[in-house]
Amino acid sequence: MCHKLKEVGYKLTPQRLTILKIMSERTDHPNPDTIYSALKMQLPTTSPATVYKTLAILKKLNEVLEIQYSNERNRYDGINPLPHPHISCIKCHNFSDLNLMAYENLLEKMERQTGYKIHSMNLLIEGVCPDCQ
Amino acid sequence: MCHKLKEVGYKLTPQRLTILKIMSERTDHPNPDTIYSALKMQLPTTSPATVYKTLAILKKLNEVLEIQYSNERNRYDGINPLPHPHISCIKCHNFSDLNLMAYENLLEKMERQTGYKIHSMNLLIEGVCPDCQ
DNA sequence: CTGCATGCAAATAGTTTGCATGACG
DNA sequence: CGTCATGCAAACTATTTGCATGCAG
Protein backbone atom coordinates (compact mmCIF):
# COMPACT_ATOMS: atom_id res chain seq x y z
CA MET A 1 0.00 0.00 0.00
CA CYS A 2 2.76 2.43 1.01
CA HIS A 3 4.62 1.66 -2.16
CA LYS A 4 1.55 2.22 -4.27
CA LEU A 5 0.78 5.57 -2.65
CA LYS A 6 4.35 6.80 -3.07
CA GLU A 7 4.43 5.58 -6.64
CA VAL A 8 1.42 7.64 -7.60
CA GLY A 9 2.80 10.68 -5.82
CA TYR A 10 0.94 10.81 -2.52
CA LYS A 11 2.87 11.85 0.56
CA LEU A 12 3.36 9.35 3.36
CA THR A 13 2.12 11.24 6.38
CA PRO A 14 1.76 9.73 9.86
CA GLN A 15 -2.02 9.89 9.46
CA ARG A 16 -1.96 7.94 6.24
CA LEU A 17 0.53 5.41 7.54
CA THR A 18 -1.64 4.78 10.58
CA ILE A 19 -4.77 4.34 8.48
CA LEU A 20 -2.92 1.97 6.18
CA LYS A 21 -1.83 -0.04 9.17
CA ILE A 22 -5.37 -0.21 10.51
CA MET A 23 -6.81 -1.19 7.16
CA SER A 24 -4.23 -3.89 6.56
CA GLU A 25 -4.75 -5.49 9.96
CA ARG A 26 -8.45 -5.38 10.70
CA THR A 27 -10.55 -8.22 9.44
CA ASP A 28 -13.88 -6.82 10.63
CA HIS A 29 -14.67 -4.54 7.71
CA PRO A 30 -14.73 -1.29 9.71
CA ASN A 31 -16.80 1.74 8.77
CA PRO A 32 -15.37 5.28 8.60
CA ASP A 33 -16.26 6.00 12.20
CA THR A 34 -14.60 2.86 13.52
CA ILE A 35 -11.50 3.68 11.52
CA TYR A 36 -11.57 7.23 12.87
CA SER A 37 -11.77 5.97 16.47
CA ALA A 38 -8.84 3.64 15.94
CA LEU A 39 -6.86 6.41 14.31
CA LYS A 40 -7.62 8.88 17.10
CA MET A 41 -6.15 6.48 19.64
CA GLN A 42 -2.76 7.05 18.10
CA LEU A 43 -3.17 10.56 16.76
CA PRO A 44 -5.60 12.34 19.09
CA THR A 45 -5.88 15.55 17.06
CA THR A 46 -6.93 13.89 13.86
CA SER A 47 -10.23 14.56 12.11
CA PRO A 48 -12.89 12.51 10.30
CA ALA A 49 -12.15 14.45 7.13
CA THR A 50 -8.72 12.86 6.98
CA VAL A 51 -10.25 9.41 7.18
CA TYR A 52 -12.69 10.14 4.39
CA LYS A 53 -10.01 11.68 2.20
CA THR A 54 -7.65 8.77 2.71
CA LEU A 55 -10.34 6.17 2.10
CA ALA A 56 -11.23 7.94 -1.13
CA ILE A 57 -7.64 7.67 -2.29
CA LEU A 58 -7.29 4.03 -1.31
CA LYS A 59 -10.54 3.24 -3.02
CA LYS A 60 -9.44 4.96 -6.22
CA LEU A 61 -6.17 3.03 -6.17
CA ASN A 62 -8.08 -0.22 -5.54
CA GLU A 63 -6.20 -0.77 -2.31
CA VAL A 64 -9.42 -0.97 -0.38
CA LEU A 65 -12.85 -2.37 -1.19
CA GLU A 66 -15.93 -0.33 -0.35
CA ILE A 67 -18.92 -2.39 0.70
CA GLN A 68 -22.54 -1.28 0.76
CA TYR A 69 -24.20 -2.54 3.90
CA SER A 70 -27.95 -2.31 4.11
CA ASN A 71 -28.84 1.21 5.15
CA GLU A 72 -25.88 1.44 7.47
CA ARG A 73 -22.70 3.26 6.61
CA ASN A 74 -20.23 1.81 4.17
CA ARG A 75 -17.68 -0.68 5.35
CA TYR A 76 -14.18 -1.06 4.02
CA ASP A 77 -12.04 -4.11 3.39
CA GLY A 78 -8.31 -3.38 3.18
CA ILE A 79 -7.24 -6.98 3.19
CA ASN A 80 -8.92 -8.25 0.09
CA PRO A 81 -9.62 -5.26 -2.16
CA LEU A 82 -11.08 -7.33 -4.97
CA PRO A 83 -14.90 -7.49 -5.01
CA HIS A 84 -16.08 -10.57 -3.18
CA PRO A 85 -19.30 -11.69 -1.51
CA HIS A 86 -20.09 -10.93 2.12
CA ILE A 87 -22.48 -12.34 4.65
CA SER A 88 -23.85 -10.50 7.63
CA CYS A 89 -25.88 -11.50 10.67
CA ILE A 90 -28.83 -9.22 11.36
CA LYS A 91 -28.73 -10.08 15.07
CA CYS A 92 -25.10 -9.93 16.17
CA HIS A 93 -24.02 -7.76 13.21
CA ASN A 94 -21.13 -10.04 12.48
CA PHE A 95 -19.88 -9.24 9.03
CA SER A 96 -17.60 -11.59 7.17
CA ASP A 97 -16.28 -12.71 3.87
CA LEU A 98 -18.04 -15.51 2.10
CA ASN A 99 -16.19 -18.06 0.12
CA LEU A 100 -18.38 -18.75 -2.85
CA MET A 101 -16.70 -21.17 -5.21
CA ALA A 102 -19.01 -20.50 -8.12
CA TYR A 103 -18.35 -16.78 -7.99
CA GLU A 104 -15.79 -16.36 -10.73
CA ASN A 105 -17.63 -18.60 -13.14
CA LEU A 106 -20.74 -16.60 -12.42
CA LEU A 107 -19.06 -13.44 -13.69
CA GLU A 108 -18.20 -14.84 -17.09
CA LYS A 109 -21.61 -16.45 -17.32
CA MET A 110 -23.24 -13.12 -16.59
CA GLU A 111 -21.22 -11.31 -19.22
CA ARG A 112 -22.33 -13.79 -21.82
CA GLN A 113 -25.94 -13.68 -20.69
CA THR A 114 -26.30 -9.90 -20.47
CA GLY A 115 -23.89 -8.52 -23.02
CA TYR A 116 -22.59 -6.17 -20.33
CA LYS A 117 -18.89 -5.52 -19.75
CA ILE A 118 -19.00 -6.16 -16.02
CA HIS A 119 -16.94 -3.97 -13.70
CA SER A 120 -18.19 -5.23 -10.37
CA MET A 121 -20.49 -7.82 -8.87
CA ASN A 122 -21.58 -7.11 -5.35
CA LEU A 123 -23.26 -9.82 -3.38
CA LEU A 124 -24.39 -9.24 0.17
CA ILE A 125 -26.29 -11.89 2.04
CA GLU A 126 -28.13 -11.08 5.24
CA GLY A 127 -29.55 -13.57 7.67
CA VAL A 128 -29.18 -15.11 11.08
CA CYS A 129 -25.90 -16.84 11.82
CA PRO A 130 -25.75 -20.31 13.40
CA ASP A 131 -24.84 -18.92 16.83
CA CYS A 132 -27.82 -16.54 16.91
CA GLN A 133 -30.42 -19.04 15.78
CA MET B 1 -51.32 -3.21 -2.34
CA CYS B 2 -54.44 -1.24 -1.40
CA HIS B 3 -55.99 -4.35 0.04
CA LYS B 4 -52.89 -5.11 2.07
CA LEU B 5 -52.69 -1.58 3.48
CA LYS B 6 -56.37 -1.58 4.46
CA GLU B 7 -56.06 -5.03 5.96
CA VAL B 8 -53.29 -3.96 8.31
CA GLY B 9 -55.21 -0.84 9.30
CA TYR B 10 -53.60 1.94 7.28
CA LYS B 11 -55.86 4.63 5.84
CA LEU B 12 -56.15 4.99 2.09
CA THR B 13 -55.38 8.63 1.52
CA PRO B 14 -55.02 10.25 -1.91
CA GLN B 15 -51.27 10.57 -1.29
CA ARG B 16 -50.86 6.89 -0.56
CA LEU B 17 -53.07 5.84 -3.44
CA THR B 18 -51.02 7.96 -5.83
CA ILE B 19 -47.74 6.57 -4.55
CA LEU B 20 -49.10 3.04 -4.85
CA LYS B 21 -50.09 3.77 -8.43
CA ILE B 22 -46.65 5.13 -9.24
CA MET B 23 -44.88 2.21 -7.61
CA SER B 24 -47.02 -0.37 -9.36
CA GLU B 25 -46.52 1.15 -12.80
CA ARG B 26 -42.92 2.27 -13.00
CA THR B 27 -40.35 -0.26 -14.12
CA ASP B 28 -37.34 2.02 -13.69
CA HIS B 29 -36.70 1.48 -9.97
CA PRO B 30 -37.21 5.11 -8.93
CA ASN B 31 -35.50 6.71 -5.93
CA PRO B 32 -37.37 8.75 -3.30
CA ASP B 33 -36.82 11.99 -5.15
CA THR B 34 -38.14 10.65 -8.44
CA ILE B 35 -41.18 9.30 -6.66
CA TYR B 36 -41.68 12.65 -4.95
CA SER B 37 -41.53 14.49 -8.29
CA ALA B 38 -44.07 12.15 -9.83
CA LEU B 39 -46.31 12.52 -6.80
CA LYS B 40 -46.06 16.31 -6.82
CA MET B 41 -47.34 16.40 -10.40
CA GLN B 42 -50.68 15.15 -9.15
CA LEU B 43 -50.68 16.56 -5.62
CA PRO B 44 -48.65 19.79 -5.73
CA THR B 45 -48.71 20.46 -1.98
CA THR B 46 -47.23 17.14 -0.98
CA SER B 47 -43.95 16.74 0.87
CA PRO B 48 -40.93 14.42 0.74
CA ALA B 49 -41.73 13.27 4.27
CA THR B 50 -44.90 11.64 2.99
CA VAL B 51 -42.94 9.72 0.39
CA TYR B 52 -40.44 8.47 2.96
CA LYS B 53 -43.16 7.52 5.41
CA THR B 54 -45.13 5.65 2.78
CA LEU B 55 -42.07 3.85 1.44
CA ALA B 56 -41.23 2.76 4.98
CA ILE B 57 -44.68 1.23 5.34
CA LEU B 58 -44.59 -0.50 1.97
CA LYS B 59 -41.16 -1.85 2.73
CA LYS B 60 -42.28 -3.19 6.08
CA LEU B 61 -45.25 -4.89 4.44
CA ASN B 62 -42.96 -6.31 1.73
CA GLU B 63 -44.95 -4.57 -0.96
CA VAL B 64 -41.86 -2.82 -2.21
CA LEU B 65 -38.23 -3.87 -2.50
CA GLU B 66 -35.52 -1.49 -1.38
CA ILE B 67 -32.36 -1.66 -3.43
CA GLN B 68 -28.92 -0.41 -2.45
CA TYR B 69 -27.30 1.28 -5.40
CA SER B 70 -23.62 2.08 -5.15
CA ASN B 71 -23.29 5.33 -3.23
CA GLU B 72 -26.39 6.79 -4.79
CA ARG B 73 -29.72 6.94 -3.03
CA ASN B 74 -31.82 3.85 -2.58
CA ARG B 75 -34.08 2.72 -5.36
CA TYR B 76 -37.43 1.01 -4.97
CA ASP B 77 -39.10 -1.77 -6.91
CA GLY B 78 -42.85 -1.93 -6.46
CA ILE B 79 -43.44 -4.47 -9.19
CA ASN B 80 -41.41 -7.37 -7.92
CA PRO B 81 -41.01 -6.95 -4.16
CA LEU B 82 -39.10 -10.19 -3.71
CA PRO B 83 -35.30 -9.82 -3.58
CA HIS B 84 -33.82 -10.34 -7.02
CA PRO B 85 -30.61 -9.42 -8.79
CA HIS B 86 -30.16 -6.14 -10.62
CA ILE B 87 -27.76 -4.88 -13.24
CA SER B 88 -26.85 -1.28 -13.81
CA CYS B 89 -24.90 0.57 -16.49
CA ILE B 90 -22.32 2.98 -15.10
CA LYS B 91 -22.54 5.14 -18.23
CA CYS B 92 -26.23 5.57 -19.04
CA HIS B 93 -27.40 4.67 -15.52
CA ASN B 94 -29.92 2.24 -16.86
CA PHE B 95 -31.04 0.05 -14.02
CA SER B 96 -32.86 -3.16 -14.64
CA ASP B 97 -33.81 -6.54 -13.34
CA LEU B 98 -31.58 -9.45 -14.10
CA ASN B 99 -32.95 -12.87 -14.76
CA LEU B 100 -30.53 -15.20 -13.14
CA MET B 101 -31.75 -18.75 -13.45
CA ALA B 102 -29.43 -20.18 -10.84
CA TYR B 103 -30.55 -17.68 -8.24
CA GLU B 104 -32.98 -19.74 -6.20
CA ASN B 105 -30.69 -22.75 -6.15
CA LEU B 106 -27.93 -20.46 -5.00
CA LEU B 107 -29.93 -19.47 -1.95
CA GLU B 108 -30.43 -23.03 -0.74
CA LYS B 109 -26.83 -23.83 -1.54
CA MET B 110 -25.70 -20.86 0.53
CA GLU B 111 -27.82 -21.86 3.50
CA ARG B 112 -26.25 -25.29 3.48
CA GLN B 113 -22.75 -23.90 3.05
CA THR B 114 -22.92 -21.19 5.70
CA GLY B 115 -25.37 -22.49 8.28
CA TYR B 116 -27.09 -19.12 8.14
CA LYS B 117 -30.86 -18.73 7.99
CA ILE B 118 -30.87 -16.39 5.02
CA HIS B 119 -33.30 -13.47 4.95
CA SER B 120 -32.08 -11.70 1.86
CA MET B 121 -29.53 -12.01 -0.89
CA ASN B 122 -28.73 -8.83 -2.69
CA LEU B 123 -26.83 -9.01 -5.91
CA LEU B 124 -26.00 -5.87 -7.83
CA ILE B 125 -23.89 -5.99 -10.93
CA GLU B 126 -22.38 -2.86 -12.40
CA GLY B 127 -20.82 -2.52 -15.79
CA VAL B 128 -21.23 -1.06 -19.25
CA CYS B 129 -24.30 -2.10 -21.20
CA PRO B 130 -24.09 -3.25 -24.84
CA ASP B 131 -25.39 0.09 -26.16
CA CYS B 132 -22.75 2.10 -24.28
CA GLN B 133 -19.80 -0.04 -25.25
C1' DC C 1 11.26 25.85 0.25
C1' DT C 2 7.20 24.51 -2.31
C1' DG C 3 3.11 22.21 -2.50
C1' DC C 4 0.33 18.94 -0.83
C1' DA C 5 -2.01 17.24 3.58
C1' DT C 6 -4.19 18.25 7.79
C1' DG C 7 -7.80 19.72 10.86
C1' DC C 8 -11.14 22.61 11.97
C1' DA C 9 -15.55 24.61 10.81
C1' DA C 10 -19.02 25.46 7.78
C1' DA C 11 -21.72 23.66 4.06
C1' DT C 12 -24.26 20.15 1.89
C1' DA C 13 -27.45 16.35 1.12
C1' DG C 14 -30.60 12.94 2.40
C1' DT C 15 -33.63 11.48 5.65
C1' DT C 16 -36.23 11.64 10.06
C1' DT C 17 -38.93 13.77 13.57
C1' DG C 18 -42.29 16.96 16.08
C1' DC C 19 -46.27 19.09 15.91
C1' DA C 20 -50.44 21.64 14.54
C1' DT C 21 -53.94 21.15 11.10
C1' DG C 22 -56.89 18.41 8.30
C1' DA C 23 -59.21 14.35 6.45
C1' DC C 24 -60.37 9.12 6.42
C1' DG C 25 -63.38 5.73 8.15
C1' DC D 1 -66.04 12.40 15.80
C1' DG D 2 -61.76 10.20 17.15
C1' DT D 3 -57.66 8.98 15.30
C1' DC D 4 -54.34 8.71 12.13
C1' DA D 5 -51.96 11.11 8.07
C1' DT D 6 -50.18 15.18 6.14
C1' DG D 7 -47.01 18.94 5.37
C1' DC D 8 -44.16 22.13 6.98
C1' DA D 9 -40.00 23.19 9.44
C1' DA D 10 -36.49 22.00 12.29
C1' DA D 11 -33.35 18.44 13.66
C1' DC D 12 -30.20 15.04 12.62
C1' DT D 13 -26.51 12.29 10.47
C1' DA D 14 -23.02 11.32 7.36
C1' DT D 15 -20.05 13.19 4.26
C1' DT D 16 -17.76 16.95 1.58
C1' DT D 17 -15.60 21.30 0.98
C1' DG D 18 -12.86 25.71 1.93
C1' DC D 19 -9.21 27.52 3.89
C1' DA D 20 -5.35 28.77 6.98
C1' DT D 21 -1.57 26.38 9.05
C1' DG D 22 1.93 22.81 9.10
C1' DC D 23 4.85 19.25 7.48
C1' DA D 24 6.85 15.82 3.86
C1' DG D 25 9.87 15.50 0.21
PDB file of C-alpha atoms in Angstrom, chain A residues 34-124:
ATOM      1  CA  THR A  34     -14.604   2.860  13.520  1.00  0.00           C
ATOM      2  CA  ILE A  35     -11.504   3.682  11.522  1.00  0.00           C
ATOM      3  CA  TYR A  36     -11.566   7.230  12.874  1.00  0.00           C
ATOM      4  CA  SER A  37     -11.771   5.968  16.468  1.00  0.00           C
ATOM      5  CA  ALA A  38      -8.843   3.640  15.944  1.00  0.00           C
ATOM      6  CA  LEU A  39      -6.857   6.411  14.309  1.00  0.00           C
ATOM      7  CA  LYS A  40      -7.620   8.879  17.096  1.00  0.00           C
ATOM      8  CA  MET A  41      -6.148   6.476  19.643  1.00  0.00           C
ATOM      9  CA  GLN A  42      -2.764   7.048  18.104  1.00  0.00           C
ATOM     10  CA  LEU A  43      -3.167  10.563  16.759  1.00  0.00           C
ATOM     11  CA  PRO A  44      -5.602  12.337  19.088  1.00  0.00           C
ATOM     12  CA  THR A  45      -5.882  15.548  17.065  1.00  0.00           C
ATOM     13  CA  THR A  46      -6.935  13.892  13.859  1.00  0.00           C
ATOM     14  CA  SER A  47     -10.227  14.557  12.112  1.00  0.00           C
ATOM     15  CA  PRO A  48     -12.886  12.506  10.303  1.00  0.00           C
ATOM     16  CA  ALA A  49     -12.152  14.448   7.129  1.00  0.00           C
ATOM     17  CA  THR A  50      -8.718  12.860   6.977  1.00  0.00           C
ATOM     18  CA  VAL A  51     -10.246   9.410   7.179  1.00  0.00           C
ATOM     19  CA  TYR A  52     -12.692  10.137   4.388  1.00  0.00           C
ATOM     20  CA  LYS A  53     -10.012  11.683   2.198  1.00  0.00           C
ATOM     21  CA  THR A  54      -7.654   8.765   2.715  1.00  0.00           C
ATOM     22  CA  LEU A  55     -10.343   6.169   2.099  1.00  0.00           C
ATOM     23  CA  ALA A  56     -11.228   7.943  -1.127  1.00  0.00           C
ATOM     24  CA  ILE A  57      -7.637   7.672  -2.289  1.00  0.00           C
ATOM     25  CA  LEU A  58      -7.288   4.034  -1.312  1.00  0.00           C
ATOM     26  CA  LYS A  59     -10.540   3.238  -3.022  1.00  0.00           C
ATOM     27  CA  LYS A  60      -9.440   4.965  -6.216  1.00  0.00           C
ATOM     28  CA  LEU A  61      -6.173   3.027  -6.166  1.00  0.00           C
ATOM     29  CA  ASN A  62      -8.075  -0.217  -5.543  1.00  0.00           C
ATOM     30  CA  GLU A  63      -6.205  -0.768  -2.313  1.00  0.00           C
ATOM     31  CA  VAL A  64      -9.425  -0.965  -0.376  1.00  0.00           C
ATOM     32  CA  LEU A  65     -12.855  -2.367  -1.188  1.00  0.00           C
ATOM     33  CA  GLU A  66     -15.933  -0.328  -0.351  1.00  0.00           C
ATOM     34  CA  ILE A  67     -18.919  -2.388   0.702  1.00  0.00           C
ATOM     35  CA  GLN A  68     -22.541  -1.282   0.762  1.00  0.00           C
ATOM     36  CA  TYR A  69     -24.200  -2.542   3.901  1.00  0.00           C
ATOM     37  CA  SER A  70     -27.952  -2.310   4.111  1.00  0.00           C
ATOM     38  CA  ASN A  71     -28.841   1.208   5.149  1.00  0.00           C
ATOM     39  CA  GLU A  72     -25.883   1.444   7.469  1.00  0.00           C
ATOM     40  CA  ARG A  73     -22.702   3.263   6.607  1.00  0.00           C
ATOM     41  CA  ASN A  74     -20.230   1.812   4.166  1.00  0.00           C
ATOM     42  CA  ARG A  75     -17.681  -0.678   5.353  1.00  0.00           C
ATOM     43  CA  TYR A  76     -14.175  -1.065   4.019  1.00  0.00           C
ATOM     44  CA  ASP A  77     -12.035  -4.111   3.388  1.00  0.00           C
ATOM     45  CA  GLY A  78      -8.312  -3.381   3.177  1.00  0.00           C
ATOM     46  CA  ILE A  79      -7.243  -6.983   3.194  1.00  0.00           C
ATOM     47  CA  ASN A  80      -8.917  -8.246   0.088  1.00  0.00           C
ATOM     48  CA  PRO A  81      -9.616  -5.256  -2.155  1.00  0.00           C
ATOM     49  CA  LEU A  82     -11.076  -7.329  -4.972  1.00  0.00           C
ATOM     50  CA  PRO A  83     -14.901  -7.487  -5.013  1.00  0.00           C
ATOM     51  CA  HIS A  84     -16.084 -10.565  -3.180  1.00  0.00           C
ATOM     52  CA  PRO A  85     -19.301 -11.687  -1.512  1.00  0.00           C
ATOM     53  CA  HIS A  86     -20.089 -10.934   2.117  1.00  0.00           C
ATOM     54  CA  ILE A  87     -22.485 -12.341   4.652  1.00  0.00           C
ATOM     55  CA  SER A  88     -23.848 -10.502   7.633  1.00  0.00           C
ATOM     56  CA  CYS A  89     -25.876 -11.498  10.670  1.00  0.00           C
ATOM     57  CA  ILE A  90     -28.829  -9.222  11.363  1.00  0.00           C
ATOM     58  CA  LYS A  91     -28.734 -10.084  15.069  1.00  0.00           C
ATOM     59  CA  CYS A  92     -25.097  -9.932  16.167  1.00  0.00           C
ATOM     60  CA  HIS A  93     -24.023  -7.762  13.211  1.00  0.00           C
ATOM     61  CA  ASN A  94     -21.131 -10.037  12.481  1.00  0.00           C
ATOM     62  CA  PHE A  95     -19.882  -9.243   9.026  1.00  0.00           C
ATOM     63  CA  SER A  96     -17.600 -11.588   7.172  1.00  0.00           C
ATOM     64  CA  ASP A  97     -16.284 -12.713   3.865  1.00  0.00           C
ATOM     65  CA  LEU A  98     -18.044 -15.512   2.102  1.00  0.00           C
ATOM     66  CA  ASN A  99     -16.191 -18.062   0.123  1.00  0.00           C
ATOM     67  CA  LEU A 100     -18.378 -18.749  -2.855  1.00  0.00           C
ATOM     68  CA  MET A 101     -16.701 -21.167  -5.212  1.00  0.00           C
ATOM     69  CA  ALA A 102     -19.010 -20.498  -8.120  1.00  0.00           C
ATOM     70  CA  TYR A 103     -18.349 -16.779  -7.995  1.00  0.00           C
ATOM     71  CA  GLU A 104     -15.787 -16.357 -10.734  1.00  0.00           C
ATOM     72  CA  ASN A 105     -17.628 -18.596 -13.139  1.00  0.00           C
ATOM     73  CA  LEU A 106     -20.743 -16.596 -12.421  1.00  0.00           C
ATOM     74  CA  LEU A 107     -19.060 -13.443 -13.688  1.00  0.00           C
ATOM     75  CA  GLU A 108     -18.202 -14.845 -17.086  1.00  0.00           C
ATOM     76  CA  LYS A 109     -21.606 -16.454 -17.317  1.00  0.00           C
ATOM     77  CA  MET A 110     -23.241 -13.124 -16.590  1.00  0.00           C
ATOM     78  CA  GLU A 111     -21.221 -11.310 -19.217  1.00  0.00           C
ATOM     79  CA  ARG A 112     -22.327 -13.791 -21.815  1.00  0.00           C
ATOM     80  CA  GLN A 113     -25.937 -13.676 -20.687  1.00  0.00           C
ATOM     81  CA  THR A 114     -26.304  -9.901 -20.471  1.00  0.00           C
ATOM     82  CA  GLY A 115     -23.888  -8.516 -23.025  1.00  0.00           C
ATOM     83  CA  TYR A 116     -22.585  -6.167 -20.330  1.00  0.00           C
ATOM     84  CA  LYS A 117     -18.889  -5.523 -19.753  1.00  0.00           C
ATOM     85  CA  ILE A 118     -18.997  -6.159 -16.020  1.00  0.00           C
ATOM     86  CA  HIS A 119     -16.935  -3.972 -13.702  1.00  0.00           C
ATOM     87  CA  SER A 120     -18.193  -5.227 -10.374  1.00  0.00           C
ATOM     88  CA  MET A 121     -20.485  -7.816  -8.874  1.00  0.00           C
ATOM     89  CA  ASN A 122     -21.576  -7.114  -5.353  1.00  0.00           C
ATOM     90  CA  LEU A 123     -23.255  -9.816  -3.385  1.00  0.00           C
ATOM     91  CA  LEU A 124     -24.394  -9.235   0.167  1.00  0.00           C
TER      92      LEU A 124
END
